[in-house]
Structures are given as structure tokens and as C-alpha cells.
Coordinates of C-alpha atoms and ligand atoms in Angstrom, one line a residue:
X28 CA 0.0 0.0 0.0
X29 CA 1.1 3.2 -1.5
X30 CA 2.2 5.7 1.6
X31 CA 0.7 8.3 -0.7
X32 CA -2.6 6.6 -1.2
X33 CA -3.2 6.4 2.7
X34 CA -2.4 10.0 3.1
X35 CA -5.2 10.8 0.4
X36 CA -7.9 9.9 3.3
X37 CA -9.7 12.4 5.9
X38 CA -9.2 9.4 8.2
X39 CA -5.6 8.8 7.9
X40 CA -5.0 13.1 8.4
X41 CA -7.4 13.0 11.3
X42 CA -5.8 9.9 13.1
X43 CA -2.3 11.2 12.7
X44 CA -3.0 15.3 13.3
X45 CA -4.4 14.7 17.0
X46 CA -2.6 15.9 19.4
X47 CA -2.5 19.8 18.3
X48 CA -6.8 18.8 19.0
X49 CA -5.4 17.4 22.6
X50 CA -3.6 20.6 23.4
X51 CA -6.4 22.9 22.4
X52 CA -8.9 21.1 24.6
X53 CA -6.2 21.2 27.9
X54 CA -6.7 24.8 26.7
X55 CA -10.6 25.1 27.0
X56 CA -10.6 23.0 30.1
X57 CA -8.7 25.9 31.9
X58 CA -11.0 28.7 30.6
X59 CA -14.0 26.2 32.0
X60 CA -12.3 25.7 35.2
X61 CA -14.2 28.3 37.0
X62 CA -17.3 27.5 35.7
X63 CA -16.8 24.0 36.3
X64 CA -16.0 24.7 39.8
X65 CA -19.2 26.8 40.7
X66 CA -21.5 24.2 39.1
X67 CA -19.2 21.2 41.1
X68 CA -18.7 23.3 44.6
X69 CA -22.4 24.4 44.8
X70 CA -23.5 21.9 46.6
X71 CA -22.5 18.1 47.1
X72 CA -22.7 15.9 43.6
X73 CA -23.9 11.9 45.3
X74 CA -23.4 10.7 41.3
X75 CA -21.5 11.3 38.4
X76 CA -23.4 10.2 34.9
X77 CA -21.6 10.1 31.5
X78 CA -24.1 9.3 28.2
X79 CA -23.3 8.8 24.6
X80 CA -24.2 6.9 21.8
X81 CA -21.9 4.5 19.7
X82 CA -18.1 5.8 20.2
X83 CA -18.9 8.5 22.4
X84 CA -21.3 5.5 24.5
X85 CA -17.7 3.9 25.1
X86 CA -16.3 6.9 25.5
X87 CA -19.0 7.3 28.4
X88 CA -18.2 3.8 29.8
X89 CA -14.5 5.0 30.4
X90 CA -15.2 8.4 31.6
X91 CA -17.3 6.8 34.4
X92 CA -14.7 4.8 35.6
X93 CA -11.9 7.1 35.7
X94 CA -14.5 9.1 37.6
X95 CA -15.0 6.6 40.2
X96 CA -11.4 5.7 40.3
X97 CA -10.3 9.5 40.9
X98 CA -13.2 11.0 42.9
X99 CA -14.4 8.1 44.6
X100 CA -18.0 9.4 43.3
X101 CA -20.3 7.0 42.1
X102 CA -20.6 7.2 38.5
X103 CA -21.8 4.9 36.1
X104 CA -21.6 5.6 32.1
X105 CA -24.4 4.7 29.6
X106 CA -25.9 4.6 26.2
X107 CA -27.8 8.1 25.9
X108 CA -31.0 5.6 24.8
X109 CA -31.1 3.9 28.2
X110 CA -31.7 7.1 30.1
X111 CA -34.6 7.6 27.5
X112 CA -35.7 4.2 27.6
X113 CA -35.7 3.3 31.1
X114 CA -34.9 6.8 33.0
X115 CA -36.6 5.0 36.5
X116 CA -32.8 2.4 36.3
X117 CA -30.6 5.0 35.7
X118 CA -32.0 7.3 37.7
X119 CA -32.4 4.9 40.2
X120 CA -33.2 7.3 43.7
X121 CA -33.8 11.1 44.0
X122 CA -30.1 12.7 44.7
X123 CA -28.1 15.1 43.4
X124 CA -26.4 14.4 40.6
X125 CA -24.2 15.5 37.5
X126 CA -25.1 14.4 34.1
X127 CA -21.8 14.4 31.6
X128 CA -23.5 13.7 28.3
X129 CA -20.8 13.3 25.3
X130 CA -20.9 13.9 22.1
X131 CA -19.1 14.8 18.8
X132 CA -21.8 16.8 16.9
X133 CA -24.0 17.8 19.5
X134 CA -27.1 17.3 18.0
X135 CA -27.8 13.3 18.1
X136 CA -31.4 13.3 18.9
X137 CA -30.7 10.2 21.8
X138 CA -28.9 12.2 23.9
X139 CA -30.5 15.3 23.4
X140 CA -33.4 14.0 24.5
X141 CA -31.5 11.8 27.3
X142 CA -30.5 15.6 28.8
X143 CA -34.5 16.8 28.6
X144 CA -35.1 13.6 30.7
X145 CA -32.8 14.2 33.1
X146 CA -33.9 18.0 33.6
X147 CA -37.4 16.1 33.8
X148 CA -36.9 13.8 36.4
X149 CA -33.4 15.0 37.8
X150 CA -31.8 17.4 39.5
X151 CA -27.9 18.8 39.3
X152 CA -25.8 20.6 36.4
X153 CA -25.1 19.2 33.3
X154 CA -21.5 19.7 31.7
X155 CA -21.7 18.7 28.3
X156 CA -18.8 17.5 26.0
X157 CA -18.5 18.0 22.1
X158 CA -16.7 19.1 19.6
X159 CA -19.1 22.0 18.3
X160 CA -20.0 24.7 20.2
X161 CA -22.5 26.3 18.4
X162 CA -24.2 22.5 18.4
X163 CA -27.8 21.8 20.2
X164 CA -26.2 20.3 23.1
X165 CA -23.8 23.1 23.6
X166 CA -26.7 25.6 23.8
X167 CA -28.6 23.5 26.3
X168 CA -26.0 22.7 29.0
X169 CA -24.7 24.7 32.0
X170 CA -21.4 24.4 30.8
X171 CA -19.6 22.7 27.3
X172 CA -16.0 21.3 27.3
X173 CA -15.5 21.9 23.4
X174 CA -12.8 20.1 21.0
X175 CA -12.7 22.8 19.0
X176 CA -9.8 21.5 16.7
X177 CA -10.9 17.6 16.8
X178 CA -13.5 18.2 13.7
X179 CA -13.4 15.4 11.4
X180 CA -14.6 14.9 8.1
X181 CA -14.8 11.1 8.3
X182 CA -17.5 9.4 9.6
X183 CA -15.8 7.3 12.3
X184 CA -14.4 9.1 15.0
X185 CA -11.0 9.0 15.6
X186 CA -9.2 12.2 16.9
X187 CA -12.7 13.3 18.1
X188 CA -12.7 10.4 20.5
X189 CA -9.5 10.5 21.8
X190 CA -9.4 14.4 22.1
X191 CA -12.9 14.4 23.8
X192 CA -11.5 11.5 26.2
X193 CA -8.5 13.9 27.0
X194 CA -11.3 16.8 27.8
X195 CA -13.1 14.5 30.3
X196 CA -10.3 13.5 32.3
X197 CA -9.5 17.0 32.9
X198 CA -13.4 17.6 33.8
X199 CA -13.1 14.6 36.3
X200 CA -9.8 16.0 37.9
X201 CA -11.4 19.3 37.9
X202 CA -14.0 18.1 40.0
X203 CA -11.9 17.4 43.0
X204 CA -8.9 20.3 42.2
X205 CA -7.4 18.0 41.4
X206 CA -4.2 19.4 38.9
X207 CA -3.3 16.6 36.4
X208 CA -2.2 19.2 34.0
X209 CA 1.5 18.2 34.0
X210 CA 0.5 14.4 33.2
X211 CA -2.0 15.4 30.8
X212 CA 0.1 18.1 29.3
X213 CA 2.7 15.4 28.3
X214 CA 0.2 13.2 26.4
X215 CA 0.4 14.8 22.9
X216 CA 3.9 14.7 22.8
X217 CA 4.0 11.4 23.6
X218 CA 1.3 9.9 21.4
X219 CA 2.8 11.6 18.5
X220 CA 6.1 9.7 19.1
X221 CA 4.4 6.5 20.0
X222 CA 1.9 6.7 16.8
X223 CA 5.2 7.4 14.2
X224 CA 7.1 4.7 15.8
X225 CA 4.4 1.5 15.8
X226 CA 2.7 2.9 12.1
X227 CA 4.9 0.9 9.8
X228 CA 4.0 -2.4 12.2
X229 CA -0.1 -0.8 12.6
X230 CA -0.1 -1.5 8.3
X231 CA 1.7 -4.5 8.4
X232 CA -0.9 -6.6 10.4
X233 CA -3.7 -4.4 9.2
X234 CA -2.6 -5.7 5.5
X235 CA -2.1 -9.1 7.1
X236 CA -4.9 -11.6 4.7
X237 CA -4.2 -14.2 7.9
X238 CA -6.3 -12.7 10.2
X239 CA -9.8 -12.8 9.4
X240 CA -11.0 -12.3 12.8
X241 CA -10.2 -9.4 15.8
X242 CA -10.3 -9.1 19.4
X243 CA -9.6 -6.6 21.9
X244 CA -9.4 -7.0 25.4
X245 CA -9.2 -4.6 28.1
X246 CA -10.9 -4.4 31.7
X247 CA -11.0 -1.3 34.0
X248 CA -10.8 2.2 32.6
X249 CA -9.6 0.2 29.5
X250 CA -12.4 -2.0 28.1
X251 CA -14.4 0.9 27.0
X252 CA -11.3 2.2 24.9
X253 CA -11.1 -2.2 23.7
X254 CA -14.6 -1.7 22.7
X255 CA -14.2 1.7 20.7
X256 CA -11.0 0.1 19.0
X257 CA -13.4 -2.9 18.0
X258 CA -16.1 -0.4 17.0
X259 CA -13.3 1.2 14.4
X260 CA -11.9 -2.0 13.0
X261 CA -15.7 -2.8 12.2
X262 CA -17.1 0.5 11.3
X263 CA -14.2 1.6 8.9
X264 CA -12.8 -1.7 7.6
X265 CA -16.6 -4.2 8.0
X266 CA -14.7 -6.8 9.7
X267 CA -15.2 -9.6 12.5
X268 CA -14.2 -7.6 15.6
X269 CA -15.3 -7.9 19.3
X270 CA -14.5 -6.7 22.6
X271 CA -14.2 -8.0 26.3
X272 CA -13.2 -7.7 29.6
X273 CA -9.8 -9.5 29.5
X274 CA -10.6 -12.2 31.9
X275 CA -14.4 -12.6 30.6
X276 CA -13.0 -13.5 27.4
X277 CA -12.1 -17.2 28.9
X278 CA -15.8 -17.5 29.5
X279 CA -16.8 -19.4 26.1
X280 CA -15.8 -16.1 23.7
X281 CA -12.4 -17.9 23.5
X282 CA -14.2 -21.0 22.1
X283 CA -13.7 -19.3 18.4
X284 CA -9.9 -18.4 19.2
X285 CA -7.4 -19.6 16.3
X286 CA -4.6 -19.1 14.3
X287 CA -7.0 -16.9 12.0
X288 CA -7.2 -14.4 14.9
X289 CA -5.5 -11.0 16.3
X290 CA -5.7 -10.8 19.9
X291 CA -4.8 -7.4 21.1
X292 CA -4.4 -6.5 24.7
X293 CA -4.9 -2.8 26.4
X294 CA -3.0 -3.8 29.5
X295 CA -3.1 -2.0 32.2
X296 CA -0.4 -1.6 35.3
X297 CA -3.1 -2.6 38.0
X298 CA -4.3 -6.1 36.3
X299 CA -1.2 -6.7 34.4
X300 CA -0.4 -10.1 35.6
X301 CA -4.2 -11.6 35.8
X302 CA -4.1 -10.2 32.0
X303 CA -0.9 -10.9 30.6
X304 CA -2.4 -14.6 31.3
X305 CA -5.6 -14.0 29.4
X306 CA -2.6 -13.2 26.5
X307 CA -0.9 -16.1 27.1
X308 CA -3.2 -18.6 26.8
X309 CA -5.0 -17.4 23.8
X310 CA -1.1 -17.8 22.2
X311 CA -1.5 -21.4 23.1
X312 CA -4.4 -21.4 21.0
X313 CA -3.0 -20.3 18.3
X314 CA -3.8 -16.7 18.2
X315 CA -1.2 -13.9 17.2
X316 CA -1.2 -11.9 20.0
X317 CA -0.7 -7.7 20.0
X318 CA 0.6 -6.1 23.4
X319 CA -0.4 -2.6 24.5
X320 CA 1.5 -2.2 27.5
X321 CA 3.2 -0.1 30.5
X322 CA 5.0 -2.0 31.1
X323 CA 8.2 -3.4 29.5
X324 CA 8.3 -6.6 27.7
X325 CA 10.8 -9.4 27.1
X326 CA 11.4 -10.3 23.4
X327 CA 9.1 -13.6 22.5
X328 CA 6.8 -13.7 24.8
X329 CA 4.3 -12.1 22.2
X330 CA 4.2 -11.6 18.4
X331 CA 4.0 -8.0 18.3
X332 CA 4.5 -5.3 20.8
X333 CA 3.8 -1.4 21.7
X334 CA 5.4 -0.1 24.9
X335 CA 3.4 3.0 27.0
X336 CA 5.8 5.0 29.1
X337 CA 5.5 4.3 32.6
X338 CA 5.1 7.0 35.3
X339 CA 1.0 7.4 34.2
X340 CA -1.8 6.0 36.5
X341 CA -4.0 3.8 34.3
X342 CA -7.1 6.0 34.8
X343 CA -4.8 9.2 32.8
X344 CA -3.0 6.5 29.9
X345 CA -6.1 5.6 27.8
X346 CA -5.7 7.8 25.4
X347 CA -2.3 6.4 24.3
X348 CA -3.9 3.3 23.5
X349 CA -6.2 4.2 20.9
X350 CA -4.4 5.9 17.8
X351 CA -2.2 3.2 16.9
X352 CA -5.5 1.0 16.9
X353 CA -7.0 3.6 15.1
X354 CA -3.9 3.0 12.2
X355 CA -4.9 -0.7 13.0
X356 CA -8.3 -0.2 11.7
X357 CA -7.7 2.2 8.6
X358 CA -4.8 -0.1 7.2
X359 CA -7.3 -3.1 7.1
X360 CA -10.0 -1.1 5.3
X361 CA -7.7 -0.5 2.8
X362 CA -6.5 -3.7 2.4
X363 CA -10.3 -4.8 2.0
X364 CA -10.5 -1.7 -0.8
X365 CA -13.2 -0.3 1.6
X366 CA -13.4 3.9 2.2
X367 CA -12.4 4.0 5.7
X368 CA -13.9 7.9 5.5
X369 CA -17.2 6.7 4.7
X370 CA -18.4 3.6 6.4
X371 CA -21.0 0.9 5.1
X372 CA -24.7 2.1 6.2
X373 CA -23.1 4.9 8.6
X374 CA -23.6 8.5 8.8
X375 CA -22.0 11.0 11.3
X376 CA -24.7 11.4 13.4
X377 CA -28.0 10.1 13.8
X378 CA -31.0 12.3 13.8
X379 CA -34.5 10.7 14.6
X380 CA -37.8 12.4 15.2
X381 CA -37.7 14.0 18.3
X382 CA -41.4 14.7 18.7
X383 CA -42.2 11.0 18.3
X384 CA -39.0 10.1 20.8
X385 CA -41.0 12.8 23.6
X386 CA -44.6 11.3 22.7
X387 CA -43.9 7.7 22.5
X388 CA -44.4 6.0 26.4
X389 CA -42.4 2.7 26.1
Ligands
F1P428 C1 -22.6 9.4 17.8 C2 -22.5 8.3 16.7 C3 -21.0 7.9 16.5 C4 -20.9 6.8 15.4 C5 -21.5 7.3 14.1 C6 -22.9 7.8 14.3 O1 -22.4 10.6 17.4 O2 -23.2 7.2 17.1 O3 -20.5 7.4 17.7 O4 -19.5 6.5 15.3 O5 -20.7 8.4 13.6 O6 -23.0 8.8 15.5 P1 -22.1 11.8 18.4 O7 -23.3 11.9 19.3 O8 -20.9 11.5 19.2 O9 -22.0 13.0 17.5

């Protein structure tokens, strides 16, 4: 595959020009700060909920449990449809919460209408996150964290994601004082260098015919980024890919592990050991296995491997994991001859009728 070819795509531009998008939303995040801190300090939040739908749903699932991990606030992230659907289980007692709904455009009609629930049957600022702030969503929260420079022109989100992940982890630390801006700071510069470094090996197993099936495992703060990077591979290149906790995968998903398979493993530092197991045996199986780590590896032990600098708690890494995936995912829609910038039945955001969404009662 032609390096010139690749370059030709929105999706390849927007994957590898992300973390200028990463520095501009640190930026916003400390022009929100006061505003984030009168809506957080006046008066005591008992629950922390994220929403989204699709990427931004796993983007949601990831924020809630850096939340927890960091503030020690309950928090529980969630498909924008469920807090429609069934507002009486996520809502589940009268308290004072935060809603954090996510999402690129601003305007999908789920979680705009997930945000009138809340304010229906609710209570507690909302602090929205998107990448347009002249969107719906913008105009109807107390406060928008705003990725100003993660707009995309592909239908699959891919800087979006990971810049709007970088946003929310400075919302979370925000909501104790807490002053991660060092650690986060250091991200982009980082990701650029890991990204360069592991591209050339990204289009060599994305151009791999051997593998006809993918899976990615991570648990914690990291299986909702192992679910978005299954999400791309199947969005932008319509292949066989699913995601699981690591050690749920032993649970009968292994059943259809074999040497037609890519196993790749967000590892984090807390699990490593119970994970680096999970990795181990699938090898046995005959599975090629692709290590995301922290941690450093011996040569052999897997087929492929991308090292993570040490020195970052797992709940501020996750957004190192996700643009070599993202490579992962456009190489093998090339390979397939598929346009990774405009995905099979997909369009960027999905708009529904809002008056039949309010009327409709179950
Ligand atoms: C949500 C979303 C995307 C998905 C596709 C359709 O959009 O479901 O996650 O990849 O592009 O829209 P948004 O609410 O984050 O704008």
C-alpha cells in the first residue's frame, strides 16, 4: 500500500493530526475551570453520569470509571438511549447528581433527549462535551467542554474520540482540584512519538490476509477504549471484531480463538499479571497476540509489541492506546479496498424524530 494513497484519506489526516486537537482542549478545560468549579462546589454531587451513543457510548463507559477511580463518586456511564428508555434504572433514587452527556456533533437526537429527561426527572448541572459549540447540546448545558480543533470529516471518529477523552479527564480532575495538567500536558507529545514509531507495524498486520477475525481486550478504565477500538476495526474496515473484559474472554468467547485471529491487549499496570495470562493462553491457542502495555516486555513472549511510558496512573494513559488502533483499523480497510472515511450504512450522526421520541411512552 502506496504511503501516498493512505495519506489521500480524511481518516488517515485526522488519526495522525491529533494531538495539536489534545492541546487545544487542555486549553478550554482551563478557561472552563471556574465555571466548572461553581457548578461542582455548589452543593455536594452523590453521582456522576456520562451518556453517549456509539463511540462516544464507550467513550462514556471509560469516563465513568476514571470518575470513580479518581473522585471516589459513584458514576456509572451509559448509552444516551437507556436514560430515555428506562430513566426509573438510571435514575435509580432522587439525589443530586451530574449528568456528563458526550458527544461529537452535538445534535444526536438520543442524547439530546436523554438531557431533557434528566432536567425532567433529575436534578444537578449538566456539563456537556462535544466538539461543536454552536451545536444543540452546547446551547442546552450549563457548561460545554468543546474540542474545538478535533473536527473530522470522516464518519468514524477518531481524533474526536480521543481528544474528547483527553477533555473528560480534565473535567473529572477538575472536580476534586485536582491538577493533572502536568500528566495530561505530556500526552500529545508522547502519542505523536508513539503513533510514528508502531505505524509501519499498525499496516503490516492491518494488510495481514491471515487474520480474518479481531479481538480486543481490556478491563477497568480500558475496556471501553477495547470496545471503541473494536467499534473502528468494524465501522471503517466491516470486519469480524469484538471486545471483552480480558478475563471474561475465557468465558466461552475464547471457544472461536485460532490461528485466524489478532488478539490485542490494552494492558493495564493494575491487572497486568491476571491479563498478561488471558494473553498467554489465547497464544496457546494459536492466536497472534498484539501487546499494549506499560510495562516493559521481554522479546518472544508475544508476536507483536507497543510499549506505554511508565510514570501514568491507568485512569490518565487511555488515550495512548487508541491511535495506533485507530492505524490498525484504517490499514485493514484498505487492504479490504473499503473507504475507511465513509463507512458501510453509517452516517456521522443520527438524527431521529424528536417529537415522536418525547410522545412515544415505552
Ligand atoms: C454518535 C455516533 C457515532 C458513530 C456514528 C454515528 O455521534 O453514534 O458514535 O460513530 O458516527 O454517530 P455523536 O453523538 O458523538 O455526534
Amino acid at each position: 500500500m502506496s504511503q501516498v494513497l493512505a495519506e489521500q484519506y480524511h481518516t488517515y489526516q485526522e488519526i495522525v493530526n491529533h494531538a495539536g486537537a489534545w492541546r487545544d482542549v487542555l486549553t478550554d478545560l482551563q478557561a472552563q475551570a471556574s465555571k466548572v468549579k461553581e457548578l461542582s462546589d455548589g452543593s455536594q454531587i452523590e453521582e456522576v453520569i456520562f451518556i453517549g451513543c456509539g463511540s462516544t457510548h464507550y467513550l462514556a463507559r471509560t469516563a465513568a470509571f476514571v470518575c470513580q477511580s479518581l473522585t471516589g463518586i459513584p458514576s456509572i456511564g451509559v448509552p444516551s438511549s437507556e436514560l430515555v428508555l428506562f430513566p426509573a434504572t438510571v435514575l435509580a433514587k432522587d439525589t443530586h447528581r451530574l449528568l456528563v452527556p458526550i458527544s461529537r456533533s452535538g445534535t444526536t437526537t438520543e442524547t439530546l433527549r436523554a438531557i431533557e429527561v434528566f432536567q425532567e426527572r433529575s436534578r444537578g448541572p449538566i456539563i456537556g462535551v462535544t466538539c461543536y459549540e454552536q451545536s444543540d447540546m452546547a446551547s442546552t448545558v450549563d457548561a460545554a467542554i468543546v474540542a474545538r480543533a478535533a473536527h473530522e470529516q470522516s464518519v468514524a471518529q477518531t481524533r474526536s474520540f480521543t481528544t474528547m477523552l483527553v477533555g473528560v479527564i480534565g473535567l473529572i480532575a477538575q472536580l476534586v482540584n485536582e491538577e493533572p495538567g502536568e500528566a495530561l500536558g505530556r500526552l500529545p507529545e508522547i502519542s505523536e512519538r508513539i503513533l510514528t514509531a508502531v505505524s509501519p507495524l499498525m499496516q503490516q498486520l492491518g494488510t495481514d490476509a491471515s487474520f480474518e477475525k479481531f479481538f480486543f481486550l481490556g478491563s477497568g478504565p480500558l475496556y471501553g477504549l477495547a470496545c471503541e477500538a473494536m467499534l473502528k476495526m468494524k465501522e471503517m474496515s466491516l470486519s469480524h471484531s469484538e471486545a471483552f473484559h480480558f478475563l471474561e474472554f475465557r468465558h466461552g468467547p475464547m471457544s472461536i480463538v485460532d490461528k485466524r485471529a489478532l488478539v490485542v491487549g490494552l494492558l493495564s499496570e493494575s491487572a497486568f499479571l491476571y491479563e498478561w495470562d488471558v494473553l498467554t493462553e489465547m497464544r496457546k491457542l494459536g492466536a497472534c497476540i498484539l501487546a499494549i502495555t506499560p510495562r516493559p516486555l521481554e522479546a518472544g513472549l508475544v508476536d507483536w509489541h507497543v510499549g506505554l511510558p511508565a510514570g501514568f496512573p491507568d485512569a490518565l494513559r487511555g488515550p495512548l492506546y487508541l491511535p495506533p488502533l485507530q492505524m490498525l483499523a484504517f490499514h485493514r480497510a484498505l487492504h479490504k479496498e473499503v473507504n475507511p472515511d465513509r463507512p458501510a450504512n453509517l452516517t456521522a450522526v443520527v438524527n431521529l424524530d424528536m417529537e415522536t421520541m418525547r410522545s412515544r411512552k415505552g
